[in-house]
mmCIF file of C-alpha atoms in Angstrom:
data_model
loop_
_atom_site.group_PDB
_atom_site.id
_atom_site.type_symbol
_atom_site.label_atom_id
_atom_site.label_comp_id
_atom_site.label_asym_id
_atom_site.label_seq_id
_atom_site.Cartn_x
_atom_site.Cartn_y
_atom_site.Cartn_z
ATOM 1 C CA UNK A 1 148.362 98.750 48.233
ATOM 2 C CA UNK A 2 150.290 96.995 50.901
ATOM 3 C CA UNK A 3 150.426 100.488 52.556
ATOM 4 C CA UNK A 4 146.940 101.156 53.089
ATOM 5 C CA UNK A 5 146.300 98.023 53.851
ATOM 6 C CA UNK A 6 148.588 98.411 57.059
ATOM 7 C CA UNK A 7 147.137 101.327 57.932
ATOM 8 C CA UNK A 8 143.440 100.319 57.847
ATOM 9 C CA UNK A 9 144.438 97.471 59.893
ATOM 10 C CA UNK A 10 146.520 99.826 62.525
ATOM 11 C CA UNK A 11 142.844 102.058 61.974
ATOM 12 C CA UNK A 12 140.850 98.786 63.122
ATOM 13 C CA UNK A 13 142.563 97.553 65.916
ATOM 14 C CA UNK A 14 142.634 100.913 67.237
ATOM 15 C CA UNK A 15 138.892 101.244 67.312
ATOM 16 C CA UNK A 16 138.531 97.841 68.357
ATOM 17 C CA UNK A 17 140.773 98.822 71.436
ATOM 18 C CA UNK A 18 139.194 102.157 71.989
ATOM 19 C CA UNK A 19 135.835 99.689 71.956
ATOM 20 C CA UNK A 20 136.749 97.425 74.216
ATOM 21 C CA UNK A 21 137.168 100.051 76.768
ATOM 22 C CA UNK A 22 141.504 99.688 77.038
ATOM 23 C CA UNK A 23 142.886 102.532 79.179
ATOM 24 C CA UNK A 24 146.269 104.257 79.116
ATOM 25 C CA UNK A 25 148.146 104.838 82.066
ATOM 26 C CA UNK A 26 146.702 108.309 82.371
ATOM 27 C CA UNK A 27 143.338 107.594 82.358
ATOM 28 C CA UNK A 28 143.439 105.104 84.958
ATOM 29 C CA UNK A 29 145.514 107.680 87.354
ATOM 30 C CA UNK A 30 143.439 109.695 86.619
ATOM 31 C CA UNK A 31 140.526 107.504 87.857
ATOM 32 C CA UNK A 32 142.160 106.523 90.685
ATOM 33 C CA UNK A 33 142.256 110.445 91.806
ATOM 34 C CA UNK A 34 138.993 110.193 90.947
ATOM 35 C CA UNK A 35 137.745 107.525 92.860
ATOM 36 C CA UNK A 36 139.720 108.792 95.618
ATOM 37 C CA UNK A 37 138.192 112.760 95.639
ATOM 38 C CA UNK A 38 134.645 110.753 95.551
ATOM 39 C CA UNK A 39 134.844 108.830 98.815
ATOM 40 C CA UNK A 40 133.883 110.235 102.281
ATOM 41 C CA UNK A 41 135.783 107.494 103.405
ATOM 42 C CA UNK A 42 137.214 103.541 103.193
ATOM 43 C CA UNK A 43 137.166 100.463 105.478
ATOM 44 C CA UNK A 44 139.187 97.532 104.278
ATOM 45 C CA UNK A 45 140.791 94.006 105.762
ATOM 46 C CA UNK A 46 144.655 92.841 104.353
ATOM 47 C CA UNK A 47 146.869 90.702 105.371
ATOM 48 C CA UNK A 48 150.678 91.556 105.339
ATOM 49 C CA UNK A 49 153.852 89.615 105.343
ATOM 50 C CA UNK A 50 157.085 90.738 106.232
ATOM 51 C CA UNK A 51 160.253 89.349 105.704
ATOM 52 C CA UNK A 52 162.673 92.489 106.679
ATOM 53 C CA UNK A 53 164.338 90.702 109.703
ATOM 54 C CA UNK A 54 165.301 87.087 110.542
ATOM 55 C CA UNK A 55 162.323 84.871 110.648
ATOM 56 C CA UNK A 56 158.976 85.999 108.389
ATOM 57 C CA UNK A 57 156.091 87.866 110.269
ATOM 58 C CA UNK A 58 152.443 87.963 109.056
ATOM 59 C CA UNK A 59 149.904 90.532 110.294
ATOM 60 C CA UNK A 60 146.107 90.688 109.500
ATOM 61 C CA UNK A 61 145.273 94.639 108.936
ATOM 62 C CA UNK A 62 142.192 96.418 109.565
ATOM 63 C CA UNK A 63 142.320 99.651 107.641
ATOM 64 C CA UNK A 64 139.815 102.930 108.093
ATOM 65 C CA UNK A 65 139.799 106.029 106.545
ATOM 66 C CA UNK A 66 137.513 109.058 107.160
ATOM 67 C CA UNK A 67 137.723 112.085 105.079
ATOM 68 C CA UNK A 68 139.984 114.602 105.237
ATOM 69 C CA UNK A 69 142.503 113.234 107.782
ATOM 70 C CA UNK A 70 141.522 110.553 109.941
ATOM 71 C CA UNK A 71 143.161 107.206 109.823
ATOM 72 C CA UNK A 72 142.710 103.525 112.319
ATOM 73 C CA UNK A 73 145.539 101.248 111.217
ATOM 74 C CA UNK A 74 144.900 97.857 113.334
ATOM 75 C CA UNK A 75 147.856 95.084 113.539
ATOM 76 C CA UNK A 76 147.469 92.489 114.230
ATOM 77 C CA UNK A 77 150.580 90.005 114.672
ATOM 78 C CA UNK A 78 149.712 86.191 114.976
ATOM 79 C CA UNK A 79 152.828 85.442 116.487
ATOM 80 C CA UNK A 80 152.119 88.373 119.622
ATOM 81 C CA UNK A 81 148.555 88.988 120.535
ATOM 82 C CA UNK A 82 149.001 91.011 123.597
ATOM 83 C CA UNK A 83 151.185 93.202 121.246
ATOM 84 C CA UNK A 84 148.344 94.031 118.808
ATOM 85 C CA UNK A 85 148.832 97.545 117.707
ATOM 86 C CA UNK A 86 146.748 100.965 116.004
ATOM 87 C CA UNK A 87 148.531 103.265 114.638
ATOM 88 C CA UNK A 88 145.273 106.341 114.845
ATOM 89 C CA UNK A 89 144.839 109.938 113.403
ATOM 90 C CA UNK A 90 142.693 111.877 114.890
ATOM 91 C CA UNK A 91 142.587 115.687 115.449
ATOM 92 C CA UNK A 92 144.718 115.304 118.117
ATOM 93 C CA UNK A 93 147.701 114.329 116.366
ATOM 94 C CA UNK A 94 149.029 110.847 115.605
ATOM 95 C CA UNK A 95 149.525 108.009 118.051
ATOM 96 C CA UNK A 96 150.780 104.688 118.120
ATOM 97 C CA UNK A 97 148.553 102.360 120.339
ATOM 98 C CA UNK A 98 148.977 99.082 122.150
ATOM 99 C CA UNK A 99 145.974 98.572 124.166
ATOM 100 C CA UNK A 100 146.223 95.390 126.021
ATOM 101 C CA UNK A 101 149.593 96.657 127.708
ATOM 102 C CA UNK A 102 147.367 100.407 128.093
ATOM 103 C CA UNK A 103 151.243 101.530 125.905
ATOM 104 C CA UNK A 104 150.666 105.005 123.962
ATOM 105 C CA UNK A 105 153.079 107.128 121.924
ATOM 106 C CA UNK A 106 152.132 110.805 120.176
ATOM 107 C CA UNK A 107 154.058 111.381 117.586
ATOM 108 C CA UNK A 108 155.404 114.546 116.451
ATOM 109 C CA UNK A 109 154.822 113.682 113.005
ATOM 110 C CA UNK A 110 153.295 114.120 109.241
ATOM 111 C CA UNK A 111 152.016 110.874 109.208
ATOM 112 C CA UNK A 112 150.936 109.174 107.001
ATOM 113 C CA UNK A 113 151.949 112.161 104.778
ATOM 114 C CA UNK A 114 155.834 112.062 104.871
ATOM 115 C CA UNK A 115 155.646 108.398 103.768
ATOM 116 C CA UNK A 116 154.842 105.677 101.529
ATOM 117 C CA UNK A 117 152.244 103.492 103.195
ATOM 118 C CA UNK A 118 151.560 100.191 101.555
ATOM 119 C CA UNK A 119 147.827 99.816 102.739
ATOM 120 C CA UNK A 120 146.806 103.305 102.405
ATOM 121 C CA UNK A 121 144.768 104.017 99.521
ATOM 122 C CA UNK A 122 145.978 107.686 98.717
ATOM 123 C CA UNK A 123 149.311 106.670 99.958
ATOM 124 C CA UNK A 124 149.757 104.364 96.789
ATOM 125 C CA UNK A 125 148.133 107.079 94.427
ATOM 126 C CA UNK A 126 150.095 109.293 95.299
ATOM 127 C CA UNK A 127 153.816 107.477 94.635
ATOM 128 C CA UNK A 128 152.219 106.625 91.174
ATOM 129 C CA UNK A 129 151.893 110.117 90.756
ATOM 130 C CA UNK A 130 155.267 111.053 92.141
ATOM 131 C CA UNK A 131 156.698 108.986 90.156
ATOM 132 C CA UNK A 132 157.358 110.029 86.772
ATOM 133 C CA UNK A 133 158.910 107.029 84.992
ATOM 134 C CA UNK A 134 155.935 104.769 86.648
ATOM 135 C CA UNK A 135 155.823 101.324 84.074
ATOM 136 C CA UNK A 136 152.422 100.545 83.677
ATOM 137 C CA UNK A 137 150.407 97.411 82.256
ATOM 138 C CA UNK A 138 147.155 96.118 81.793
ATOM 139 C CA UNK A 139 146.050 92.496 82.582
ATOM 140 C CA UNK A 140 142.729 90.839 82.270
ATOM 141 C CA UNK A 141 141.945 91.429 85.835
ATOM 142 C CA UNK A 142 144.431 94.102 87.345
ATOM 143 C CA UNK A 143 145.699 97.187 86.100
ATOM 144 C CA UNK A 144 149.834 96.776 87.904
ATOM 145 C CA UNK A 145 152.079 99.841 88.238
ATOM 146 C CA UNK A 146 155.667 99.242 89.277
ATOM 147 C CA UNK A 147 156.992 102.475 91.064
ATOM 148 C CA UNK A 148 159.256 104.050 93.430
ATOM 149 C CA UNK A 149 158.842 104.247 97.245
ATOM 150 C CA UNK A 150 159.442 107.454 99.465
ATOM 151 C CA UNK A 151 160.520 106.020 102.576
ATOM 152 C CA UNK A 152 161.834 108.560 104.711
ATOM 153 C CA UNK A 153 163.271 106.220 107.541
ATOM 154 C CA UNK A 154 164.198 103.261 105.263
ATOM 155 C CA UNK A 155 165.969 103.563 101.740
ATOM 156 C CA UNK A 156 166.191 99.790 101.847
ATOM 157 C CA UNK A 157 162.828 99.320 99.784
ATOM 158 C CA UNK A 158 163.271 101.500 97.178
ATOM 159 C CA UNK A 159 160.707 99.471 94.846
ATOM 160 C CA UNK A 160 156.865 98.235 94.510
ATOM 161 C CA UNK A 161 154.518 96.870 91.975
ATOM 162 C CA UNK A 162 150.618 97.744 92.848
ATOM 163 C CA UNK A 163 147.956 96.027 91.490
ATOM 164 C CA UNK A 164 144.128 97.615 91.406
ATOM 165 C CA UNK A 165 141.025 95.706 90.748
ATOM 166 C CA UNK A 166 140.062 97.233 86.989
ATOM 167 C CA UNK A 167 136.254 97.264 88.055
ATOM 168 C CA UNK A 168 135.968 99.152 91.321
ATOM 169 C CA UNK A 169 140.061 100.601 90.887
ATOM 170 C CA UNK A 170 140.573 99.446 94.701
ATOM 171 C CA UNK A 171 143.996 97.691 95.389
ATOM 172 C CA UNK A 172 144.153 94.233 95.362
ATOM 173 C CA UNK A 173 147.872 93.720 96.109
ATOM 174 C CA UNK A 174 151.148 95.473 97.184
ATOM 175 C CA UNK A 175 154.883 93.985 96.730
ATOM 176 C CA UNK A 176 157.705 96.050 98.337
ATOM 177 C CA UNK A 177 160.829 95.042 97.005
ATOM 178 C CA UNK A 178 164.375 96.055 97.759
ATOM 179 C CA UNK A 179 167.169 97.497 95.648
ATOM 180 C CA UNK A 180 167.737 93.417 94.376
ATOM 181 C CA UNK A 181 163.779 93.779 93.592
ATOM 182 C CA UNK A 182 162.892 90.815 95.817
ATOM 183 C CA UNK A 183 159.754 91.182 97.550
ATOM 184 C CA UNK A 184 160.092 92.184 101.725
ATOM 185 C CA UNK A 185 156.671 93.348 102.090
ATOM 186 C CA UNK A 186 153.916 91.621 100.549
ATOM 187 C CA UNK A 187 149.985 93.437 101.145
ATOM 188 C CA UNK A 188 147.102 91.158 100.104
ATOM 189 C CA UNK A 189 144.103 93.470 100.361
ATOM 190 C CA UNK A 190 140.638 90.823 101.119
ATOM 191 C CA UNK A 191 138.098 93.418 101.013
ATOM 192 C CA UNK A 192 137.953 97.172 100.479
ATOM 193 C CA UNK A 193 134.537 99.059 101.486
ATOM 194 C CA UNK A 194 134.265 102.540 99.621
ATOM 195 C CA UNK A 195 130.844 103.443 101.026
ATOM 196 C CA UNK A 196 132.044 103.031 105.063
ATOM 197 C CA UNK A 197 129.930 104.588 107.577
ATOM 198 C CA UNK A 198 131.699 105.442 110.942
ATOM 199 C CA UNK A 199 130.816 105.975 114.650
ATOM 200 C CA UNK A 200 131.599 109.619 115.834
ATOM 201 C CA UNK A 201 134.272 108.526 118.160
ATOM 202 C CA UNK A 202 135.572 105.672 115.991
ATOM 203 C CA UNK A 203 138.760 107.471 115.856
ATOM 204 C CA UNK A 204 139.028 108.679 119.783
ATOM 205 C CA UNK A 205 141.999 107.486 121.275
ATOM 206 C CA UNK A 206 139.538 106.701 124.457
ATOM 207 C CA UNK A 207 137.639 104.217 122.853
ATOM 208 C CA UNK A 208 140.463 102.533 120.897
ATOM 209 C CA UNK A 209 142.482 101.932 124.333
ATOM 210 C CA UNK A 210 139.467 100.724 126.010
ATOM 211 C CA UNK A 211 139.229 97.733 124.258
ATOM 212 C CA UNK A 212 142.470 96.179 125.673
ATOM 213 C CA UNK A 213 141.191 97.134 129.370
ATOM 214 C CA UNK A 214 139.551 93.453 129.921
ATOM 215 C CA UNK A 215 143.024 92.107 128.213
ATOM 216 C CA UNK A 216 145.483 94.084 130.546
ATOM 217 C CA UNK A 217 143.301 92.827 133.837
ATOM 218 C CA UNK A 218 143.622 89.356 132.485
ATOM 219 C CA UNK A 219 147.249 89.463 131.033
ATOM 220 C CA UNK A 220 148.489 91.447 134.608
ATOM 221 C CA UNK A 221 147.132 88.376 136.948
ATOM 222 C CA UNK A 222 149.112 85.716 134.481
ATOM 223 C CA UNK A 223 152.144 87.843 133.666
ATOM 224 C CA UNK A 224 155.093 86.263 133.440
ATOM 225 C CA UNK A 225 158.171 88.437 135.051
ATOM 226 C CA UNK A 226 160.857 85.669 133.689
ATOM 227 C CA UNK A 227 162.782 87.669 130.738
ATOM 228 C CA UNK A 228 164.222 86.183 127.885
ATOM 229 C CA UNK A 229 167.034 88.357 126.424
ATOM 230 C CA UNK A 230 167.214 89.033 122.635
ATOM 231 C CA UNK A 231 169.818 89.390 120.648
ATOM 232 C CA UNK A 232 170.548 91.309 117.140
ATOM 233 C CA UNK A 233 171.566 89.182 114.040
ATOM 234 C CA UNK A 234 173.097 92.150 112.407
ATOM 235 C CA UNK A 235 175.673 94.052 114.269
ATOM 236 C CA UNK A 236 176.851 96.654 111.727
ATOM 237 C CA UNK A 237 180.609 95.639 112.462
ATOM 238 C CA UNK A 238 180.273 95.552 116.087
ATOM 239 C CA UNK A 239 180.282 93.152 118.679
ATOM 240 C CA UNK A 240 178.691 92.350 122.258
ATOM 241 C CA UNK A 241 181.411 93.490 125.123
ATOM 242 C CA UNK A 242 179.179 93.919 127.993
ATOM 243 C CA UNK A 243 175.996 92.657 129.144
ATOM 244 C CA UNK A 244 174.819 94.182 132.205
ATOM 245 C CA UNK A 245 171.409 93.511 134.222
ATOM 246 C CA UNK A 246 169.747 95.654 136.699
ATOM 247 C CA UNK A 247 167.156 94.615 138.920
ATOM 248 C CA UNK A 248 163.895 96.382 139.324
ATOM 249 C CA UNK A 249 161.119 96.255 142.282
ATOM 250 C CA UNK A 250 159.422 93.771 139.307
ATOM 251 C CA UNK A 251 161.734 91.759 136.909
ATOM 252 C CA UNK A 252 165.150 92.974 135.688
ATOM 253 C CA UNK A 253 166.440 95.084 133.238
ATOM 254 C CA UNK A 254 168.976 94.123 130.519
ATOM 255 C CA UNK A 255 171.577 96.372 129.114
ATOM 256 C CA UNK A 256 173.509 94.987 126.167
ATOM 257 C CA UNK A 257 176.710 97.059 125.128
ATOM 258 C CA UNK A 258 177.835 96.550 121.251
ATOM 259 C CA UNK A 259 181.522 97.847 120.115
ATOM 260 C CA UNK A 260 183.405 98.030 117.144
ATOM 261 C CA UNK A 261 183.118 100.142 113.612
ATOM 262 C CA UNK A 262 179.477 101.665 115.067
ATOM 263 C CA UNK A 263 179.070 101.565 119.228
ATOM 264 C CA UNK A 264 175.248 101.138 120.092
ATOM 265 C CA UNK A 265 173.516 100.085 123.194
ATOM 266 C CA UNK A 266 170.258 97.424 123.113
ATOM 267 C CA UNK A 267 168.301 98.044 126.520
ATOM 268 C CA UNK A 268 165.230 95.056 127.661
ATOM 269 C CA UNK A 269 163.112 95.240 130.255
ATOM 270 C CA UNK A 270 159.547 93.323 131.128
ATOM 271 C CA UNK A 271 156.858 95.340 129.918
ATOM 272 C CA UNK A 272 154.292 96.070 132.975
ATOM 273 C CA UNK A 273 150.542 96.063 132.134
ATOM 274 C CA UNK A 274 148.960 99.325 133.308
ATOM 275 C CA UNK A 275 145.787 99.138 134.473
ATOM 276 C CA UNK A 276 144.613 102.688 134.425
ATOM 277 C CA UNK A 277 144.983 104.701 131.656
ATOM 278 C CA UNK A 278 147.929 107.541 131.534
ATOM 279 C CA UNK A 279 149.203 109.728 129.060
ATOM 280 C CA UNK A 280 150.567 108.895 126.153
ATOM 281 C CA UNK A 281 154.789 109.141 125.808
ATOM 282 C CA UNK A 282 155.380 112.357 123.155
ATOM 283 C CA UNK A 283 158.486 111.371 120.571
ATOM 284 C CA UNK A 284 159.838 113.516 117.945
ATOM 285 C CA UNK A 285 160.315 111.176 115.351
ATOM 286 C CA UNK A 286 158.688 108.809 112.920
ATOM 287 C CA UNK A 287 156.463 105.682 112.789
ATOM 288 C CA UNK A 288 158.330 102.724 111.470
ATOM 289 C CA UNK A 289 157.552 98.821 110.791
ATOM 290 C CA UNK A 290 160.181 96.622 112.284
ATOM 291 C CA UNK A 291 158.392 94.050 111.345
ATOM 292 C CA UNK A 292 157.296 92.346 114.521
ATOM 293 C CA UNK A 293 156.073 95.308 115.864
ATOM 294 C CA UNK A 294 155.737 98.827 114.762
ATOM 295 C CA UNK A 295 158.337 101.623 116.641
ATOM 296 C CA UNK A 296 158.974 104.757 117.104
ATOM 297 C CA UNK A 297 161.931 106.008 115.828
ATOM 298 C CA UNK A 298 163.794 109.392 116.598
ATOM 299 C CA UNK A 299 166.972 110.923 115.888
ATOM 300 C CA UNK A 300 169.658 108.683 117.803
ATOM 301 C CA UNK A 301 166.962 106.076 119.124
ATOM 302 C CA UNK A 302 164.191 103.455 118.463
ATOM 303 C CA UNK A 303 161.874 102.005 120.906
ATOM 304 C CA UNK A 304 159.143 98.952 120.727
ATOM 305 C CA UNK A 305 157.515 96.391 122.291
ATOM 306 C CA UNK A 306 157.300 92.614 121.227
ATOM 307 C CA UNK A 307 156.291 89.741 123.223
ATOM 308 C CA UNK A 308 155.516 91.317 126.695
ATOM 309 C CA UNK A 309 159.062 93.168 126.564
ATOM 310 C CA UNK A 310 160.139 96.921 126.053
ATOM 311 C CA UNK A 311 163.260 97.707 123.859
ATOM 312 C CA UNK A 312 165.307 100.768 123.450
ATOM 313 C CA UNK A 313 168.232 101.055 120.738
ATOM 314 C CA UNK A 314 170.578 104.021 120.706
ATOM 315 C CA UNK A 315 173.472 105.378 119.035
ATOM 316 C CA UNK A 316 174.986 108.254 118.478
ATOM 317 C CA UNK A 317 176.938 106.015 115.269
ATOM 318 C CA UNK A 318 174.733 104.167 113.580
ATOM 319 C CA UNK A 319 172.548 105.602 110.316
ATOM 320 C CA UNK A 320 168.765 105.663 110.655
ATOM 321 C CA UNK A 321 168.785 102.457 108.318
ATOM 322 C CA UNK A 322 170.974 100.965 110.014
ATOM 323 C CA UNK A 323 169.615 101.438 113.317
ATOM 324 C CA UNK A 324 166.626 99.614 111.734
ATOM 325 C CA UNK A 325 168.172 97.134 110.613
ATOM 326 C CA UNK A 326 169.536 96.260 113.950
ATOM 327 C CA UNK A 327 166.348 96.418 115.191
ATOM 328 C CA UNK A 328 164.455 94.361 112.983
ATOM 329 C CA UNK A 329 166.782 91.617 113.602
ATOM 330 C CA UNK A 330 166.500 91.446 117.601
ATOM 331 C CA UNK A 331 165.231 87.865 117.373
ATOM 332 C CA UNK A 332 167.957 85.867 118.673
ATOM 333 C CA UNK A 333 168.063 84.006 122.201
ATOM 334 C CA UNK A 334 171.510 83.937 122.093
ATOM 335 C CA UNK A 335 174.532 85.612 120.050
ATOM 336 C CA UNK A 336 175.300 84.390 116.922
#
């Protein structure tokens, strides 16, 4: 008696689960996909915080997709506004924008393909997918799935939990954590339209430039030529020996020299303000968040911007991660 008792009750919640409309982890990747295949296209606003480096940085995002493959990534870092970046897709290839300094890069590149992307829809459907030992749960609100990342250029975030909104299955919120699972990368998402309607040449790199052309006139008849030398936190076992500075027909140019267990070199210079607009700088490489700024990063080298000043870091020793780590922690004034 006790028997069939159990079982009718196992038979009743079951029906009463099935009723209230529960979903397994299947069915709701699967409805993501769905939801996905069914959109022409995606605006949506997030903010992101990143603590990868020394001090925290927090960026507001404006996101747009357009079916099949054309992307506007807008950064925009409260602590450096004439270093507001777009990373754009387009069928001209990818590019890496920083209008009010007229600064381009084309990238050689799969992006945002050969990577996970935290505030890219598909990007986050498809590491669920990748990932076959995915945990799943279901709140009242949310449904969360805790998954690997595929980080190409940085195997210091190997973790994130992604929460979608279990109404319209849009995310709500992104937590990249490292190997320790404490959260570098946090993505707030504030609003995500599925029904977008775009210009035809919302995605030209023409008109995205443009709108830092009243910036650069403005920033170029203020700028500032004084240059205030950074300095990495982490050194990978090496050690400033020579710091070397070269002057230029406007400003100077800094070249730091680190030995020890991995030789690399840190190069600084004042970033001029273009006024017309030139072609962007091709690199072979990859896009990658330092977390002040965004930078492109090729075999032996990484270059950015941040604060008015252009950075190159090269060596011929150090890893890819560790280059950026080095990079992400050129914040100091002096060495520590």
């Amino acid at each position: 008696m006790k028997r069939h008792l159990s079982v009718l009750i196992l038979l009743v919640v079951t029906i009463l689960l099935t009723a209230c409309g529960e979903k397994s982890q299947e069915d709701v990747l699967s409805k993501l996909e769905d939801t996905m295949e069914k959109m022409n296209g995606y605006k949506a606003e997030a903010t992101m915080n990143m603590n990868t480096g020394q001090e925290e940085q927090n960026f507001n995002i404006g996101i747009w997709h357009k079916k099949n493959d054309m992307y506007r990534v807008a950064l925009k870092n409260d602590q450096d506004e004439k270093g507001n970046q777009i990373i754009l897709k387009n069928k001209d290839g990818v590019f890496v924008l920083t209008p009010a300094l007229d600064k381009s890069f084309k990238f050689q590149s799969e992006w945002p393909d050969n990577s996970s992307q935290p505030y890219l829809y598909q990007s986050l459907v498809k590491d669920i997918k990748e990932d076959k030992e995915a945990d799943f749960e279901s709140t009242e609100s949310a449904y969360i799935f805790k998954t690997k990342t595929n980080y190409q250029s940085n195997n210091n975030l190997p973790y994130q939990e992604i929460h979608f909104d279990k109404k319209t299955y849009t995310p709500l919120l992104v937590k990249v954590k490292d190997k320790d699972k404490n959260t570098l990368v946090e993505v707030k998402f504030t609003t995500f339209d599925t029904e977008a309607k775009f210009a035809e040449d919302d995605f030209s790199m023409d008109k995205n430039m443009a709108k830092g052309e009243s910036e650069t006139t403005a920033s170029a008849e203020v700028q500032d030529d004084t240059l205030t030398v950074l300095f990495p936190s982490y050194l990978a076992g090496a050690e400033l020996t020579e710091k070397k500075e070269v002057d230029l027909e406007k400003g100077k140019r800094v070249i730091l020299s680190f030995s020890g267990e991995k030789n690399f070199t840190l190069v600084e210079e004042k970033s001029e303000a273009i006024t017309t607009m030139s072609a962007p700088k091709e690199v072979s490489g990859d896009i990658v968040n330092l977390g002040n700024a965004v930078g492109a990063l090729s075999e032996n080298t990484i270059e950015w911007t941040y604060d008015g000043v252009d950075f190159i870091l090269a060596s011929e020793e150090l890893t890819r991660e560790e280059l950026i780590q080095v990079a992400q922690s050129v914040q100091n004034k002096e060495v520590k």
